[in-house]
């Protein structure tokens, strides 16, 4: 079945069951500056799941465009893309488990036509420590549903994922897994949940590609949650059923919700019984384009073509939501995707117009469903073209330098001339080309192979050593840079550092996501902060920012940092500053609980107070223009 048909059938099926169809929210969250991208259908629905009334009623259905930076390293396998659509349906205090499982099962088997014998499901085994029951209600429903299709479904207690690898399928069809696998809450497993937090068991559906043999490198035996590719998760029904109490126990919620999320592309892949998700129409058309452009078959470059197809599809959907390549936030992620795709393309011999050619295929593929792609067609192409040209210049310069530096010169002549001989490519030279010209190491090696330049034996060892030294150097330099030239880390400046974080976040909350840090300067008497914003702030806005900051101070939230890679930092939605060049490893400071409810996350070198209560009372003393489109605030703490 075609992907667009699966989407349409899903929306209509739930519409016929009294659901209101809502449009997909933007892939860049509009109301939540803590998160760079919409990563699930649930994300834009969260406030309604937490109790707010939805204007469209208590039954909602949609297909949400999602982007998951955290899945970038999985791209290349058979079933992960950074961009995908998540089919979602929600009951806001209306129907519950029985209707949900019935409907999803009927949708899969009757509407999409999946063979029920190839479906395997999971349910929650219970959590003794938290005093939460096994979800035998879900298992019973599944048993009945399979029975109606003439299948006697055996129920198996698996427990943990590790137990799954140890004990295998045991002829089961319905599997109980533990809270790591089949429990949902914002904070994770029951023991991590704060009091008041809602959560509940979930039930996943897997499709079996019976022609894929289990790959024992993943574990001794296969089971639904094994990642070898034989089973593919196609949908997850979350039953928001409990609320954690102050004494640690769990109480049934009065208003129980259903939160369902299913992968559109994965269901489409199941519908054509293809373990390779890239064989579905919307992705295959891109792959075909890549075959045309390279003159090389998919089968010979599976991973590279998957990566290019995925990254460029993501970039198109970012561009249509107004993201442009840059060195911060969403723009940084987009730049990285584009450059990765261009490099992979280059390896396959595409030296121009990769992004624009592929983007046009993506736009044509999706414009019926997302007309804004059509409206912004030219704009999207231009954004990609600019970035591709920029990056190709980097590559060109790299190749020029490569040729120059690997060409032997005859010094008996004045000026020296090339002899036509080539000198060896050393690890040191590979490093220099990368370090000075941004020319990737893989490309140096490839270029050498192409040009018949000898590659130094053991070049990699030298290269790695130099890279390590460089990392150490930049770490030290950054540590210095992050001090911002401050000689002292006095108690007062430390307070101002943290106060700056609180205010940055509050400004975004009050004024909007366009607020990005443009500069910051701290003395032990005040903070000064420049940020992008067009208008003068009103007295009400200033007062609101002060109130938010002072509330966070009063709540005495913990402040702590974690070191992580720059990509992970942006992946978790950490804020950065405009135009800032961050090192590969950064510190991410969180105000609040890093794994649960937090107030802000920001990339910063510190120092910061240990908890916000130490800051004192916060007050904005001046708000003025700094330059065009940039405002400046001076504030003090008392
Ligand atoms: P997986 O374990 O396969 O990564 P997940 O547990 O991360 O999946 P959920 O967060 O439950 O998935 O998302 C709901 C559904 O969205 C999944 O059942 C799957 O069908 C789909 N999905 C999740 N991640 C991806 C992805 N990277 N590419 C395509 N579809 C995805
Ligand atoms: Mg995942």
XYZ file of C-alpha atoms and ligand atoms in Angstrom:
670
model
C 0.000 0.000 0.000
C 1.190 3.511 -0.767
C 2.280 5.607 2.201
C -0.226 8.350 1.497
C -2.959 5.767 1.336
C -2.017 4.354 4.757
C -2.132 7.866 6.215
C -5.479 8.594 4.627
C -6.979 5.301 5.712
C -5.821 5.819 9.262
C -7.229 9.316 9.551
C -10.520 8.240 7.986
C -10.807 5.118 10.066
C -10.577 7.108 13.270
C -12.725 9.873 11.879
C -15.405 7.261 11.319
C -14.984 6.430 14.974
C -15.833 10.021 15.934
C -12.289 11.413 16.077
C -11.529 14.967 14.985
C -8.686 15.109 12.460
C -6.192 17.823 13.390
C -3.326 19.030 11.184
C 0.284 18.148 11.931
C 2.001 20.687 14.176
C 5.217 22.318 12.982
C 8.362 20.193 13.204
C 9.864 23.102 15.167
C 7.844 23.433 18.378
C 6.200 26.818 18.530
C 5.436 26.974 22.211
C 8.239 25.061 23.813
C 11.662 26.668 23.537
C 13.240 23.863 25.574
C 12.914 21.454 22.669
C 14.432 21.911 19.240
C 12.144 19.561 17.330
C 8.830 17.794 17.575
C 9.805 14.179 18.170
C 6.446 12.513 18.671
C 2.760 12.993 18.062
C 2.269 13.232 21.796
C 4.524 16.267 22.219
C 2.103 18.913 20.873
C -0.741 17.094 22.682
C 0.904 17.007 26.101
C -0.996 19.888 27.668
C -4.282 18.187 26.767
C -3.151 14.857 28.140
C -2.342 16.709 31.352
C -5.878 18.011 31.646
C -6.412 21.070 29.474
C -9.567 20.939 27.352
C -8.952 20.330 23.660
C -11.021 22.617 21.411
C -11.711 19.733 19.010
C -13.114 17.421 21.645
C -12.095 14.249 23.446
C -11.195 12.093 20.430
C -8.334 13.356 18.302
C -6.418 11.838 15.395
C -3.510 13.127 13.288
C -0.328 12.316 11.426
C 2.495 14.311 12.991
C 5.759 15.094 11.219
C 8.578 14.215 13.624
C 12.309 14.700 13.766
C 14.559 12.755 16.131
C 18.162 13.939 16.195
C 18.850 11.171 18.683
C 18.153 8.551 16.004
C 20.772 9.924 13.612
C 23.240 7.119 14.307
C 20.544 4.514 13.696
C 19.943 5.832 10.195
C 21.356 3.214 7.880
C 19.508 0.342 9.526
C 16.289 -1.031 8.033
C 13.774 0.995 10.038
C 15.037 4.284 11.470
C 14.920 7.692 9.842
C 15.495 11.032 11.560
C 12.336 12.374 9.950
C 9.176 10.309 9.995
C 5.472 10.690 10.457
C 3.803 9.427 13.570
C 0.167 8.435 13.315
C -1.557 9.369 16.534
C -4.919 8.989 18.147
C -5.941 10.200 21.561
C -8.724 9.665 24.021
C -8.895 12.543 26.469
C -10.779 10.900 29.300
C -13.049 9.102 26.854
C -12.533 5.553 25.497
C -9.867 3.288 26.950
C -7.998 0.011 26.408
C -10.704 -2.075 24.837
C -11.651 0.348 22.063
C -8.028 1.329 21.468
C -6.683 -2.169 20.946
C -9.734 -3.252 18.949
C -9.477 -0.282 16.648
C -5.751 -0.456 16.065
C -5.930 -4.183 15.411
C -8.826 -3.777 13.007
C -7.063 -0.899 11.264
C -3.936 -3.020 10.764
C -5.670 -6.189 9.658
C -8.754 -4.940 7.789
C -7.741 -1.522 6.494
C -4.039 -2.084 5.803
C -4.512 -5.797 5.262
C -1.676 -7.081 7.449
C -1.646 -10.788 8.128
C -2.545 -11.169 11.838
C -0.175 -14.154 12.021
C 2.680 -11.712 11.540
C 1.640 -9.480 14.428
C 3.163 -9.858 17.888
C 2.271 -7.704 20.859
C 3.556 -6.737 24.281
C 1.995 -5.669 27.581
C 3.216 -4.506 30.983
C 4.326 -7.187 33.443
C 3.708 -5.032 36.527
C 6.068 -3.445 39.010
C 6.176 -5.023 42.463
C 8.234 -2.242 44.054
C 5.769 0.378 42.877
C 2.781 -1.837 43.670
C 1.457 -1.710 40.111
C -0.479 -4.659 38.745
C 0.329 -6.686 35.670
C -1.723 -5.376 32.748
C -3.676 -8.591 32.196
C -6.580 -6.539 30.919
C -4.551 -5.638 27.809
C -3.350 -9.227 27.422
C -6.928 -10.532 27.652
C -8.110 -8.115 24.973
C -5.282 -9.187 22.691
C -6.049 -12.849 23.292
C -9.648 -12.265 22.231
C -8.664 -10.251 19.169
C -6.291 -12.947 17.925
C -8.838 -15.654 18.699
C -11.360 -13.906 16.452
C -8.806 -14.357 13.657
C -8.460 -18.029 14.460
C -5.157 -17.614 16.291
C -4.592 -19.148 19.691
C -2.249 -16.541 21.159
C 0.063 -17.807 23.877
C 0.967 -15.342 26.609
C 4.588 -15.361 27.787
C 6.200 -13.581 30.756
C 9.463 -12.258 29.358
C 10.448 -9.647 31.928
C 13.474 -7.641 30.890
C 14.989 -7.215 27.451
C 17.967 -9.299 28.627
C 15.603 -12.106 29.641
C 14.177 -11.886 26.133
C 17.560 -12.571 24.583
C 18.114 -15.415 27.057
C 14.766 -17.169 26.738
C 13.485 -16.238 23.301
C 9.923 -16.378 21.968
C 8.781 -19.591 23.721
C 6.045 -19.903 21.085
C 4.356 -16.796 22.438
C 2.417 -14.080 20.663
C 1.598 -11.808 23.614
C 4.617 -10.884 25.733
C 4.853 -9.238 29.111
C 7.855 -6.931 29.514
C 9.031 -4.865 32.474
C 8.748 -1.140 33.176
C 11.840 -0.340 31.122
C 9.986 -1.508 28.011
C 6.272 -1.183 28.659
C 5.755 1.725 30.978
C 5.365 5.343 29.956
C 5.739 8.526 31.941
C 7.610 11.718 31.231
C 10.198 10.793 33.841
C 10.551 7.151 32.748
C 10.123 4.109 35.008
C 7.747 4.374 38.031
C 10.556 4.838 40.563
C 11.804 7.943 38.723
C 8.439 9.669 38.676
C 7.826 12.694 40.885
C 4.632 12.820 42.946
C 1.675 14.056 40.938
C 3.054 12.743 37.632
C 0.705 10.701 35.451
C 1.883 7.558 33.684
C 0.822 4.105 32.743
C 1.467 0.823 31.028
C 1.706 0.585 27.275
C 1.245 -2.071 24.665
C 3.348 -2.294 21.524
C 2.639 -4.054 18.258
C 5.425 -5.629 16.228
C 5.383 -6.899 12.677
C 7.370 -10.026 11.886
C 9.426 -10.311 8.721
C 9.613 -14.067 8.797
C 12.166 -14.225 6.011
C 14.736 -12.349 8.126
C 16.850 -14.788 10.128
C 17.714 -13.748 13.655
C 21.165 -12.210 13.919
C 22.784 -13.694 17.065
C 25.184 -10.773 17.377
C 22.248 -8.971 19.039
C 21.682 -11.756 21.573
C 21.289 -15.508 21.795
C 17.578 -15.645 20.894
C 15.242 -13.351 19.027
C 12.210 -11.747 20.679
C 9.953 -8.805 19.727
C 12.181 -6.164 21.314
C 15.330 -7.560 19.649
C 16.921 -5.063 17.274
C 18.128 -7.484 14.610
C 15.401 -6.460 12.179
C 13.176 -9.535 12.211
C 10.607 -7.710 14.340
C 9.707 -4.084 13.765
C 7.751 -1.981 16.222
C 4.900 -0.385 14.308
C 2.788 1.168 17.041
C 2.533 1.844 20.733
C -0.651 2.408 22.761
C -0.027 4.187 26.044
C -2.676 3.833 28.718
C -2.419 6.897 30.956
C -3.999 5.260 33.918
C -2.163 6.117 37.126
C -0.880 9.055 39.088
C 2.023 8.822 41.495
C 1.151 9.831 45.047
C 3.344 11.695 47.547
C 3.806 8.432 49.509
C 5.157 6.716 46.374
C 2.064 4.631 45.717
C 0.033 4.743 42.508
C -3.610 5.766 42.290
C -5.950 5.229 39.331
C -6.591 8.524 37.556
C -10.167 9.770 37.326
C -9.559 10.899 33.776
C -7.800 8.115 31.910
C -6.269 8.881 28.538
C -5.135 6.951 25.492
C -2.000 8.138 23.732
C -1.227 6.163 20.618
C 1.779 6.614 18.318
C 2.540 4.511 15.257
C 5.167 4.871 12.549
C 3.508 5.694 9.230
C 6.495 4.605 7.173
C 6.860 1.405 9.157
C 3.235 0.438 8.701
C 3.584 1.181 4.999
C 6.665 -1.087 4.950
C 4.745 -3.847 6.704
C 1.955 -3.463 4.159
C 4.368 -4.468 1.399
C 6.092 -6.985 3.676
C 9.386 -5.169 3.257
C 11.826 -5.303 6.162
C 13.606 -2.476 4.407
C 11.554 0.626 5.176
C 13.316 2.482 2.370
C 11.451 0.359 -0.164
C 8.194 2.243 0.475
C 7.164 4.691 -2.245
C 8.010 7.979 -0.525
C 11.548 6.849 0.253
C 12.106 4.630 -2.745
C 11.525 7.536 -5.126
C 14.412 9.347 -3.460
C 16.599 6.248 -3.631
C 15.782 5.916 -7.316
C 16.793 9.499 -7.887
C 20.081 8.726 -6.162
C 20.558 5.700 -8.389
C 20.038 7.957 -11.407
C 22.386 10.640 -10.145
C 25.164 8.203 -9.257
C 24.599 5.544 -11.852
C 25.130 3.125 -8.980
C 22.733 0.522 -7.639
C 21.109 0.846 -4.208
C 22.204 -2.680 -3.295
C 25.845 -1.681 -3.645
C 25.598 1.381 -1.378
C 22.676 0.689 0.892
C 23.776 2.643 3.942
C 25.050 5.689 2.059
C 21.863 5.977 0.049
C 19.652 5.521 3.103
C 21.568 8.250 4.907
C 21.347 10.688 1.989
C 17.654 10.001 1.414
C 16.831 10.420 5.068
C 18.916 13.503 5.728
C 17.660 15.396 2.710
C 14.029 14.565 3.412
C 14.555 15.912 6.940
C 16.251 19.041 5.617
C 13.328 19.763 3.299
C 10.849 19.542 6.156
C 13.054 21.777 8.283
C 13.383 24.319 5.493
C 9.630 24.532 5.010
C 9.296 25.318 8.705
C 11.720 28.195 8.330
C 14.951 26.639 9.562
C 18.110 27.788 7.772
C 21.545 26.204 8.183
C 23.584 27.944 10.869
C 25.849 27.159 13.783
C 23.229 27.081 16.497
C 20.078 25.257 17.514
C 17.880 23.879 14.710
C 20.062 25.502 12.072
C 23.060 23.592 13.348
C 21.275 20.270 13.107
C 20.111 21.113 9.602
C 23.616 22.105 8.514
C 24.968 18.859 9.862
C 22.360 16.809 7.990
C 23.032 18.600 4.720
C 26.784 18.292 4.992
C 26.624 14.642 5.913
C 24.421 14.005 2.890
C 26.646 16.014 0.546
C 29.728 14.152 1.738
C 28.086 10.784 1.299
C 26.988 11.906 -2.143
C 30.485 13.062 -2.964
C 31.797 9.610 -2.062
C 29.365 8.210 -4.590
C 30.553 10.662 -7.214
C 27.909 13.413 -7.035
C 29.753 16.709 -7.248
C 26.932 19.197 -7.662
C 23.220 19.871 -7.140
C 22.631 16.882 -4.905
C 20.453 18.614 -2.349
C 18.348 20.548 -4.845
C 17.728 17.572 -7.134
C 16.683 15.367 -4.250
C 14.681 18.106 -2.553
C 12.555 18.474 -5.646
C 11.694 14.774 -5.501
C 10.727 15.109 -1.848
C 8.625 18.191 -2.516
C 6.808 16.548 -5.423
C 6.212 13.471 -3.331
C 4.684 15.306 -0.403
C 3.123 18.459 -1.828
C -0.335 16.963 -2.042
C -0.354 16.241 1.671
C 1.658 19.277 2.735
C 0.782 22.088 0.296
C 3.188 24.467 2.061
C 5.976 22.510 0.340
C 4.545 23.577 -2.987
C 4.043 27.194 -1.915
C 7.609 27.428 -0.645
C 9.175 25.266 -3.313
C 11.618 27.886 -4.593
C 12.530 29.080 -1.141
C 13.372 25.583 0.053
C 15.514 24.942 -3.009
C 17.381 28.236 -2.536
C 18.131 27.551 1.125
C 19.583 24.175 0.228
C 21.460 25.486 -2.782
C 23.189 28.167 -0.704
C 24.367 25.680 1.881
C 25.488 23.165 -0.724
C 27.524 25.801 -2.567
C 29.113 26.944 0.652
C 30.106 23.450 1.669
C 31.291 22.522 -1.805
C 33.672 25.499 -1.712
C 35.137 24.043 1.470
C 35.535 20.718 -0.256
C 37.061 22.287 -3.348
C 39.576 24.237 -1.354
C 40.442 21.048 0.499
C 41.121 19.218 -2.735
C 43.179 22.100 -4.050
C 45.325 22.037 -0.922
C 45.508 18.272 -1.076
C 46.883 18.393 -4.615
C 49.317 21.175 -3.813
C 50.660 19.475 -0.744
C 51.043 16.046 -2.255
C 52.832 17.317 -5.363
C 56.601 16.993 -5.400
C 58.448 20.141 -6.374
C 61.706 20.548 -8.207
C 63.666 22.986 -6.036
C 66.527 23.273 -8.545
C 64.234 25.522 -10.555
C 63.368 29.094 -9.581
C 60.528 29.231 -8.715
C 60.126 25.539 -7.894
C 57.803 23.658 -10.259
C 55.831 20.422 -9.861
C 57.740 17.373 -11.049
C 54.621 15.396 -11.844
C 55.551 13.039 -9.010
C 53.353 12.758 -5.933
C 54.595 12.578 -2.361
C 53.174 10.354 0.327
C 49.969 11.303 2.176
C 50.886 11.303 5.842
C 48.631 11.261 8.879
C 49.928 14.710 9.683
C 48.838 16.045 6.308
C 45.403 14.432 6.603
C 45.116 16.208 9.927
C 46.245 19.580 8.582
C 43.774 19.396 5.726
C 41.000 18.669 8.165
C 42.084 21.083 10.848
C 42.833 24.055 8.613
C 40.511 23.543 5.660
C 37.696 21.451 7.106
C 38.473 18.726 4.575
C 37.218 15.410 6.000
C 39.819 12.682 6.568
C 37.840 10.083 4.625
C 37.945 12.337 1.596
C 41.728 12.756 1.797
C 42.105 8.992 1.733
C 39.664 8.621 -1.089
C 41.299 11.372 -3.085
C 44.682 9.702 -2.582
C 43.322 6.410 -3.836
C 41.764 8.115 -6.829
C 44.922 10.051 -7.692
C 47.338 7.222 -7.034
C 49.010 9.043 -4.153
C 50.748 6.689 -1.761
C 49.202 6.588 1.697
C 51.585 6.395 4.630
C 51.376 3.067 6.436
C 49.917 3.711 9.880
C 48.633 7.202 8.916
C 45.564 6.703 11.064
C 47.585 6.399 14.249
C 49.335 9.723 13.654
C 46.089 11.337 12.628
C 44.233 10.128 15.719
C 47.050 11.313 17.953
C 46.948 14.800 16.446
C 43.167 14.893 16.689
C 43.350 14.020 20.361
C 45.934 16.717 21.011
C 43.791 19.198 19.155
C 40.752 18.262 21.219
C 42.722 18.778 24.420
C 43.912 22.138 23.166
C 40.452 23.289 22.219
C 39.049 22.049 25.496
C 41.585 24.090 27.416
C 41.007 27.065 25.155
C 37.269 26.763 25.554
C 37.495 26.500 29.287
C 39.329 29.804 29.122
C 36.917 31.274 26.629
C 33.908 30.318 28.678
C 35.352 32.202 31.582
C 34.575 35.105 29.306
C 37.771 36.831 30.268
C 36.705 36.901 33.848
C 39.630 36.804 36.190
C 37.451 36.011 39.141
C 34.779 33.478 39.858
C 33.483 35.326 42.848
C 30.273 34.457 44.572
C 28.667 37.526 43.012
C 29.597 36.739 39.414
C 28.547 33.135 39.921
C 25.097 34.311 40.941
C 24.915 36.494 37.870
C 25.850 33.599 35.617
C 22.930 31.561 36.881
C 20.609 34.566 36.880
C 21.479 35.062 33.205
C 20.295 31.520 32.437
C 17.058 32.056 34.277
C 16.442 35.321 32.483
C 17.309 33.945 29.034
C 14.698 31.252 29.469
C 12.137 33.682 30.894
C 12.658 36.041 27.949
C 11.913 33.211 25.549
C 8.832 32.282 27.535
C 7.524 35.840 27.539
C 8.658 37.151 24.141
C 8.969 33.978 22.058
C 11.434 31.595 20.457
C 13.035 34.219 18.288
C 14.894 35.406 21.373
C 18.454 34.181 21.005
C 21.444 35.244 23.056
C 23.636 37.674 21.121
C 26.028 38.632 23.840
C 26.561 38.484 27.578
C 28.802 40.322 29.981
C 28.973 39.883 33.715
C 30.689 41.865 36.445
C 30.243 41.381 40.162
C 27.747 44.229 40.152
C 25.388 43.442 37.289
C 24.622 41.285 34.296
C 24.310 42.582 30.782
C 22.555 40.525 28.155
C 21.975 41.171 24.446
C 19.325 39.225 22.579
C 17.491 39.235 19.280
C 14.125 40.974 19.565
C 12.682 43.731 17.392
C 10.596 45.862 19.746
C 11.110 47.671 22.957
C 9.855 45.517 25.809
C 6.702 46.768 27.521
C 6.726 47.358 31.295
C 4.359 44.367 31.596
C 6.772 42.104 29.738
C 9.650 43.257 31.914
C 7.611 42.635 35.048
C 6.632 39.198 33.794
C 10.249 38.212 33.153
C 11.181 39.395 36.641
C 8.338 37.418 38.176
C 9.263 34.202 36.373
C 12.915 34.505 37.379
C 12.059 35.286 40.983
C 9.657 32.351 41.124
C 12.369 29.968 39.983
C 14.698 31.483 42.570
C 12.088 30.980 45.264
C 11.497 27.375 44.240
C 15.180 26.808 45.019
C 15.709 24.465 42.073
C 18.927 22.457 41.816
C 21.499 23.545 39.226
C 23.754 20.852 37.833
C 25.677 20.069 34.692
C 26.464 17.083 32.555
C 29.181 16.837 29.958
C 28.048 15.587 26.584
C 28.809 15.847 22.914
C 27.691 19.021 21.199
C 25.224 17.036 19.106
C 23.669 15.403 22.128
C 23.412 18.800 23.785
C 21.392 20.196 20.921
C 19.554 16.891 20.773
C 18.262 17.345 24.313
C 17.245 20.865 23.406
C 19.932 22.811 25.237
C 19.990 26.515 24.408
C 23.094 28.088 22.988
C 24.176 31.526 21.913
C 23.987 32.959 18.413
C 27.072 32.342 16.288
C 28.897 30.636 19.128
C 31.330 27.932 18.012
C 31.122 25.159 20.520
C 33.748 22.475 21.061
C 32.832 18.817 20.487
C 32.258 18.226 24.180
C 30.265 20.762 26.136
C 28.756 21.221 29.563
C 24.980 21.394 29.679
C 23.661 23.130 32.766
C 20.141 22.221 33.861
C 18.048 24.219 36.278
C 15.577 21.784 37.852
C 15.447 18.013 37.477
C 17.540 17.051 34.387
C 15.429 13.937 33.737
C 12.035 15.294 34.627
C 10.533 18.710 35.072
C 13.276 21.178 34.418
C 13.181 24.883 33.929
C 16.075 25.368 31.528
C 18.947 23.602 29.808
C 21.791 25.602 28.412
C 25.248 25.030 27.036
C 27.662 26.933 29.253
C 31.039 26.646 30.864
C 29.770 27.803 34.248
C 30.326 28.614 37.040
C 26.877 28.444 38.577
C 25.319 28.372 42.011
C 24.316 24.912 43.261
C 20.678 25.873 43.708
C 18.682 28.874 42.627
C 17.736 29.963 46.157
C 21.272 31.318 46.555
C 20.765 34.022 43.948
C 18.692 36.583 45.841
C 16.096 38.928 44.379
C 16.323 39.598 40.664
C 15.579 42.974 39.119
C 15.855 44.393 35.599
C 17.262 47.914 35.803
C 17.474 48.824 32.145
C 16.093 47.705 28.789
C 17.405 49.460 25.713
C 18.333 49.002 22.074
C 21.788 47.563 21.407
C 21.793 47.404 17.608
C 19.240 46.747 14.874
C 16.959 43.946 16.041
C 18.967 43.421 19.215
C 17.899 44.559 22.694
C 20.075 44.919 25.769
C 19.096 44.292 29.360
C 20.984 45.188 32.475
C 19.862 43.465 35.639
C 20.958 43.090 39.218
C 20.400 40.667 42.073
C 20.042 41.895 45.608
P 12.325 2.075 18.235
O 12.567 1.286 19.490
O 12.086 1.226 17.045
O 13.361 3.136 18.020
P 10.642 3.835 19.724
O 10.406 3.032 20.939
O 11.695 4.880 19.763
O 10.942 2.855 18.472
P 8.181 5.333 19.997
O 8.878 6.443 20.681
O 7.271 4.461 20.783
O 9.253 4.423 19.220
O 7.410 5.924 18.719
C 6.162 5.431 18.252
C 6.298 4.810 16.888
O 6.986 5.643 15.977
C 7.088 3.515 16.892
O 6.237 2.453 17.188
C 7.603 3.429 15.478
O 6.645 2.804 14.658
C 7.732 4.871 15.057
N 9.144 5.316 15.087
C 9.877 5.644 16.175
N 11.110 6.055 15.837
C 11.162 5.995 14.483
C 12.164 6.308 13.526
N 13.365 6.785 13.894
N 11.876 6.138 12.221
C 10.668 5.683 11.837
N 9.679 5.377 12.690
C 9.907 5.526 14.001
Mg 13.700 4.843 19.239
